[in-house]
Amino acid sequence: MSFRTDRISSEIRKCVSVIIRDKLRNPDVSPMTTVTDVTVSKDMKYATVYVSVLGDSGRTVQSLNAAAGFIRHELSCMLRSMRTVPSLSFKTDSSVEYGMKIDSILKEISENESDLRGD
């Protein structure tokens, strides 16, 4: 990615996070939703927003995709300097769950090693 797309991705991540927290009034969106990353296409027409959700992530992502037009409109109001605001699509970021799984596996290995040593 270029410096410009990185900068725009960062700004979109911050703004979308604020919009979900403060302006989106949808009971299907979990209040424990975190925007973890945004990737923007090279032509700046499309953006994929990755979210981490505590709770029903499928329902939350589906509701966010349904509200993508509203979020894009609010984003355009916040980012006046952008000529065009990219179309948004939301996806679940499973890296947090993956990290927790790896952590539990490492703990299990550590416990098994201490049992074998007789600690």
mmCIF file with all atom_site columns, C-alpha atoms in Angstrom:
data_model
loop_
_atom_site.group_PDB
_atom_site.id
_atom_site.type_symbol
_atom_site.label_atom_id
_atom_site.label_alt_id
_atom_site.label_comp_id
_atom_site.label_asym_id
_atom_site.label_entity_id
_atom_site.label_seq_id
_atom_site.pdbx_PDB_ins_code
_atom_site.Cartn_x
_atom_site.Cartn_y
_atom_site.Cartn_z
_atom_site.occupancy
_atom_site.B_iso_or_equiv
_atom_site.pdbx_formal_charge
_atom_site.auth_seq_id
_atom_site.auth_comp_id
_atom_site.auth_asym_id
_atom_site.auth_atom_id
_atom_site.pdbx_PDB_model_num
ATOM 1   C CA . MET A 1 1   ? 0.000   0.000   0.000  1.00 0.00 ? 1   MET A CA 1
ATOM 2   C CA . SER A 1 2   ? 1.030   3.547   -0.527 1.00 0.00 ? 2   SER A CA 1
ATOM 3   C CA . PHE A 1 3   ? 1.321   6.201   2.125  1.00 0.00 ? 3   PHE A CA 1
ATOM 4   C CA . ARG A 1 4   ? -1.890  7.839   0.925  1.00 0.00 ? 4   ARG A CA 1
ATOM 5   C CA . THR A 1 5   ? -4.008  4.673   1.139  1.00 0.00 ? 5   THR A CA 1
ATOM 6   C CA . ASP A 1 6   ? -2.539  3.913   4.576  1.00 0.00 ? 6   ASP A CA 1
ATOM 7   C CA . ARG A 1 7   ? -3.450  7.385   5.793  1.00 0.00 ? 7   ARG A CA 1
ATOM 8   C CA . ILE A 1 8   ? -6.964  7.172   4.359  1.00 0.00 ? 8   ILE A CA 1
ATOM 9   C CA . SER A 1 9   ? -7.447  3.697   5.840  1.00 0.00 ? 9   SER A CA 1
ATOM 10  C CA . SER A 1 10  ? -6.477  5.020   9.250  1.00 0.00 ? 10  SER A CA 1
ATOM 11  C CA . GLU A 1 11  ? -8.870  7.974   9.007  1.00 0.00 ? 11  GLU A CA 1
ATOM 12  C CA . ILE A 1 12  ? -11.721 5.754   7.837  1.00 0.00 ? 12  ILE A CA 1
ATOM 13  C CA . ARG A 1 13  ? -11.060 3.334   10.719 1.00 0.00 ? 13  ARG A CA 1
ATOM 14  C CA . LYS A 1 14  ? -11.257 6.145   13.269 1.00 0.00 ? 14  LYS A CA 1
ATOM 15  C CA . CYS A 1 15  ? -14.380 7.707   11.759 1.00 0.00 ? 15  CYS A CA 1
ATOM 16  C CA . VAL A 1 16  ? -16.280 4.446   11.263 1.00 0.00 ? 16  VAL A CA 1
ATOM 17  C CA . SER A 1 17  ? -15.527 3.511   14.859 1.00 0.00 ? 17  SER A CA 1
ATOM 18  C CA . VAL A 1 18  ? -17.053 6.800   16.054 1.00 0.00 ? 18  VAL A CA 1
ATOM 19  C CA . ILE A 1 19  ? -20.068 6.395   13.765 1.00 0.00 ? 19  ILE A CA 1
ATOM 20  C CA . ILE A 1 20  ? -20.795 2.872   15.019 1.00 0.00 ? 20  ILE A CA 1
ATOM 21  C CA . ARG A 1 21  ? -20.365 3.938   18.638 1.00 0.00 ? 21  ARG A CA 1
ATOM 22  C CA . ASP A 1 22  ? -22.236 7.252   18.588 1.00 0.00 ? 22  ASP A CA 1
ATOM 23  C CA . LYS A 1 23  ? -24.577 7.485   15.604 1.00 0.00 ? 23  LYS A CA 1
ATOM 24  C CA . LEU A 1 24  ? -25.701 3.989   14.639 1.00 0.00 ? 24  LEU A CA 1
ATOM 25  C CA . ARG A 1 25  ? -28.890 3.043   16.464 1.00 0.00 ? 25  ARG A CA 1
ATOM 26  C CA . ASN A 1 26  ? -29.363 -0.613  15.565 1.00 0.00 ? 26  ASN A CA 1
ATOM 27  C CA . PRO A 1 27  ? -30.148 -3.148  18.305 1.00 0.00 ? 27  PRO A CA 1
ATOM 28  C CA . ASP A 1 28  ? -28.637 -5.938  16.181 1.00 0.00 ? 28  ASP A CA 1
ATOM 29  C CA . VAL A 1 29  ? -25.186 -4.309  16.318 1.00 0.00 ? 29  VAL A CA 1
ATOM 30  C CA . SER A 1 30  ? -23.355 -5.431  19.430 1.00 0.00 ? 30  SER A CA 1
ATOM 31  C CA . PRO A 1 31  ? -22.164 -2.579  21.666 1.00 0.00 ? 31  PRO A CA 1
ATOM 32  C CA . MET A 1 32  ? -18.889 -4.523  21.972 1.00 0.00 ? 32  MET A CA 1
ATOM 33  C CA . THR A 1 33  ? -17.925 -3.955  18.323 1.00 0.00 ? 33  THR A CA 1
ATOM 34  C CA . THR A 1 34  ? -14.401 -2.785  17.552 1.00 0.00 ? 34  THR A CA 1
ATOM 35  C CA . VAL A 1 35  ? -13.084 -1.674  14.165 1.00 0.00 ? 35  VAL A CA 1
ATOM 36  C CA . THR A 1 36  ? -9.724  -3.398  13.914 1.00 0.00 ? 36  THR A CA 1
ATOM 37  C CA . ASP A 1 37  ? -8.585  -2.605  10.387 1.00 0.00 ? 37  ASP A CA 1
ATOM 38  C CA . VAL A 1 38  ? -9.609  -1.032  7.084  1.00 0.00 ? 38  VAL A CA 1
ATOM 39  C CA . THR A 1 39  ? -8.206  -1.860  3.674  1.00 0.00 ? 39  THR A CA 1
ATOM 40  C CA . VAL A 1 40  ? -8.834  0.517   0.795  1.00 0.00 ? 40  VAL A CA 1
ATOM 41  C CA . SER A 1 41  ? -8.526  -0.446  -2.865 1.00 0.00 ? 41  SER A CA 1
ATOM 42  C CA . LYS A 1 42  ? -5.905  1.321   -4.970 1.00 0.00 ? 42  LYS A CA 1
ATOM 43  C CA . ASP A 1 43  ? -8.521  3.338   -6.832 1.00 0.00 ? 43  ASP A CA 1
ATOM 44  C CA . MET A 1 44  ? -10.104 4.385   -3.489 1.00 0.00 ? 44  MET A CA 1
ATOM 45  C CA . LYS A 1 45  ? -13.559 3.184   -4.545 1.00 0.00 ? 45  LYS A CA 1
ATOM 46  C CA . TYR A 1 46  ? -13.913 0.260   -2.144 1.00 0.00 ? 46  TYR A CA 1
ATOM 47  C CA . ALA A 1 47  ? -13.041 -0.255  1.489  1.00 0.00 ? 47  ALA A CA 1
ATOM 48  C CA . THR A 1 48  ? -13.252 -3.405  3.565  1.00 0.00 ? 48  THR A CA 1
ATOM 49  C CA . VAL A 1 49  ? -13.813 -2.744  7.256  1.00 0.00 ? 49  VAL A CA 1
ATOM 50  C CA . TYR A 1 50  ? -12.741 -5.538  9.620  1.00 0.00 ? 50  TYR A CA 1
ATOM 51  C CA . VAL A 1 51  ? -14.568 -5.679  12.945 1.00 0.00 ? 51  VAL A CA 1
ATOM 52  C CA . SER A 1 52  ? -14.068 -7.717  16.079 1.00 0.00 ? 52  SER A CA 1
ATOM 53  C CA . VAL A 1 53  ? -17.276 -8.492  17.955 1.00 0.00 ? 53  VAL A CA 1
ATOM 54  C CA . LEU A 1 54  ? -17.965 -9.918  21.387 1.00 0.00 ? 54  LEU A CA 1
ATOM 55  C CA . GLY A 1 55  ? -21.220 -11.785 20.972 1.00 0.00 ? 55  GLY A CA 1
ATOM 56  C CA . ASP A 1 56  ? -23.085 -12.701 17.802 1.00 0.00 ? 56  ASP A CA 1
ATOM 57  C CA . SER A 1 57  ? -20.596 -11.571 15.157 1.00 0.00 ? 57  SER A CA 1
ATOM 58  C CA . GLY A 1 58  ? -22.596 -12.877 12.185 1.00 0.00 ? 58  GLY A CA 1
ATOM 59  C CA . ARG A 1 59  ? -25.659 -10.861 13.092 1.00 0.00 ? 59  ARG A CA 1
ATOM 60  C CA . THR A 1 60  ? -23.608 -7.735  13.805 1.00 0.00 ? 60  THR A CA 1
ATOM 61  C CA . VAL A 1 61  ? -21.682 -7.925  10.512 1.00 0.00 ? 61  VAL A CA 1
ATOM 62  C CA . GLN A 1 62  ? -24.909 -8.526  8.608  1.00 0.00 ? 62  GLN A CA 1
ATOM 63  C CA . SER A 1 63  ? -26.485 -5.460  10.271 1.00 0.00 ? 63  SER A CA 1
ATOM 64  C CA . LEU A 1 64  ? -23.404 -3.343  9.568  1.00 0.00 ? 64  LEU A CA 1
ATOM 65  C CA . ASN A 1 65  ? -23.480 -4.341  5.899  1.00 0.00 ? 65  ASN A CA 1
ATOM 66  C CA . ALA A 1 66  ? -27.180 -3.407  5.808  1.00 0.00 ? 66  ALA A CA 1
ATOM 67  C CA . ALA A 1 67  ? -26.329 -0.010  7.329  1.00 0.00 ? 67  ALA A CA 1
ATOM 68  C CA . ALA A 1 68  ? -23.305 0.552   5.057  1.00 0.00 ? 68  ALA A CA 1
ATOM 69  C CA . GLY A 1 69  ? -25.089 3.287   3.114  1.00 0.00 ? 69  GLY A CA 1
ATOM 70  C CA . PHE A 1 70  ? -25.875 5.245   6.277  1.00 0.00 ? 70  PHE A CA 1
ATOM 71  C CA . ILE A 1 71  ? -22.321 4.784   7.579  1.00 0.00 ? 71  ILE A CA 1
ATOM 72  C CA . ARG A 1 72  ? -20.907 5.904   4.216  1.00 0.00 ? 72  ARG A CA 1
ATOM 73  C CA . HIS A 1 73  ? -23.099 9.029   4.274  1.00 0.00 ? 73  HIS A CA 1
ATOM 74  C CA . GLU A 1 74  ? -21.962 9.899   7.806  1.00 0.00 ? 74  GLU A CA 1
ATOM 75  C CA . LEU A 1 75  ? -18.366 9.202   6.756  1.00 0.00 ? 75  LEU A CA 1
ATOM 76  C CA . SER A 1 76  ? -18.698 11.622  3.841  1.00 0.00 ? 76  SER A CA 1
ATOM 77  C CA . CYS A 1 77  ? -19.863 14.317  6.288  1.00 0.00 ? 77  CYS A CA 1
ATOM 78  C CA . MET A 1 78  ? -16.837 13.692  8.506  1.00 0.00 ? 78  MET A CA 1
ATOM 79  C CA . LEU A 1 79  ? -14.282 13.467  5.679  1.00 0.00 ? 79  LEU A CA 1
ATOM 80  C CA . ARG A 1 80  ? -15.083 16.592  3.688  1.00 0.00 ? 80  ARG A CA 1
ATOM 81  C CA . SER A 1 81  ? -11.603 16.643  2.121  1.00 0.00 ? 81  SER A CA 1
ATOM 82  C CA . MET A 1 82  ? -12.220 13.408  0.193  1.00 0.00 ? 82  MET A CA 1
ATOM 83  C CA . ARG A 1 83  ? -13.705 13.811  -3.256 1.00 0.00 ? 83  ARG A CA 1
ATOM 84  C CA . THR A 1 84  ? -15.360 10.405  -3.164 1.00 0.00 ? 84  THR A CA 1
ATOM 85  C CA . VAL A 1 85  ? -15.931 8.192   -0.165 1.00 0.00 ? 85  VAL A CA 1
ATOM 86  C CA . PRO A 1 86  ? -15.371 4.479   -0.828 1.00 0.00 ? 86  PRO A CA 1
ATOM 87  C CA . SER A 1 87  ? -18.164 1.905   -0.727 1.00 0.00 ? 87  SER A CA 1
ATOM 88  C CA . LEU A 1 88  ? -17.970 -0.017  2.533  1.00 0.00 ? 88  LEU A CA 1
ATOM 89  C CA . SER A 1 89  ? -18.191 -3.728  3.182  1.00 0.00 ? 89  SER A CA 1
ATOM 90  C CA . PHE A 1 90  ? -17.826 -5.224  6.653  1.00 0.00 ? 90  PHE A CA 1
ATOM 91  C CA . LYS A 1 91  ? -16.126 -8.489  7.540  1.00 0.00 ? 91  LYS A CA 1
ATOM 92  C CA . THR A 1 92  ? -15.370 -10.297 10.772 1.00 0.00 ? 92  THR A CA 1
ATOM 93  C CA . ASP A 1 93  ? -11.788 -10.068 11.983 1.00 0.00 ? 93  ASP A CA 1
ATOM 94  C CA . SER A 1 94  ? -10.988 -13.437 13.478 1.00 0.00 ? 94  SER A CA 1
ATOM 95  C CA . SER A 1 95  ? -7.431  -12.573 14.506 1.00 0.00 ? 95  SER A CA 1
ATOM 96  C CA . VAL A 1 96  ? -8.451  -11.955 18.140 1.00 0.00 ? 96  VAL A CA 1
ATOM 97  C CA . GLU A 1 97  ? -10.129 -15.364 18.365 1.00 0.00 ? 97  GLU A CA 1
ATOM 98  C CA . TYR A 1 98  ? -7.149  -16.952 16.637 1.00 0.00 ? 98  TYR A CA 1
ATOM 99  C CA . GLY A 1 99  ? -4.781  -15.315 19.127 1.00 0.00 ? 99  GLY A CA 1
ATOM 100 C CA . MET A 1 100 ? -6.844  -16.573 22.071 1.00 0.00 ? 100 MET A CA 1
ATOM 101 C CA . LYS A 1 101 ? -6.778  -20.089 20.588 1.00 0.00 ? 101 LYS A CA 1
ATOM 102 C CA . ILE A 1 102 ? -2.991  -19.989 20.189 1.00 0.00 ? 102 ILE A CA 1
ATOM 103 C CA . ASP A 1 103 ? -2.648  -18.675 23.754 1.00 0.00 ? 103 ASP A CA 1
ATOM 104 C CA . SER A 1 104 ? -4.733  -21.547 25.150 1.00 0.00 ? 104 SER A CA 1
ATOM 105 C CA . ILE A 1 105 ? -2.682  -24.089 23.170 1.00 0.00 ? 105 ILE A CA 1
ATOM 106 C CA . LEU A 1 106 ? 0.568   -22.619 24.528 1.00 0.00 ? 106 LEU A CA 1
ATOM 107 C CA . LYS A 1 107 ? -0.792  -22.728 28.090 1.00 0.00 ? 107 LYS A CA 1
ATOM 108 C CA . GLU A 1 108 ? -1.803  -26.356 27.615 1.00 0.00 ? 108 GLU A CA 1
ATOM 109 C CA . ILE A 1 109 ? 1.667   -27.247 26.307 1.00 0.00 ? 109 ILE A CA 1
ATOM 110 C CA . SER A 1 110 ? 3.274   -25.439 29.242 1.00 0.00 ? 110 SER A CA 1
ATOM 111 C CA . GLU A 1 111 ? 1.087   -27.316 31.743 1.00 0.00 ? 111 GLU A CA 1
ATOM 112 C CA . ASN A 1 112 ? 1.877   -30.649 30.079 1.00 0.00 ? 112 ASN A CA 1
ATOM 113 C CA . GLU A 1 113 ? 5.635   -29.927 30.209 1.00 0.00 ? 113 GLU A CA 1
ATOM 114 C CA . SER A 1 114 ? 5.476   -29.042 33.918 1.00 0.00 ? 114 SER A CA 1
ATOM 115 C CA . ASP A 1 115 ? 3.517   -32.265 34.604 1.00 0.00 ? 115 ASP A CA 1
ATOM 116 C CA . LEU A 1 116 ? 6.143   -34.309 32.747 1.00 0.00 ? 116 LEU A CA 1
ATOM 117 C CA . ARG A 1 117 ? 8.985   -32.690 34.701 1.00 0.00 ? 117 ARG A CA 1
ATOM 118 C CA . GLY A 1 118 ? 7.202   -33.293 37.961 1.00 0.00 ? 118 GLY A CA 1
ATOM 119 C CA . ASP A 1 119 ? 6.954   -29.634 39.002 1.00 0.00 ? 119 ASP A CA 1
#
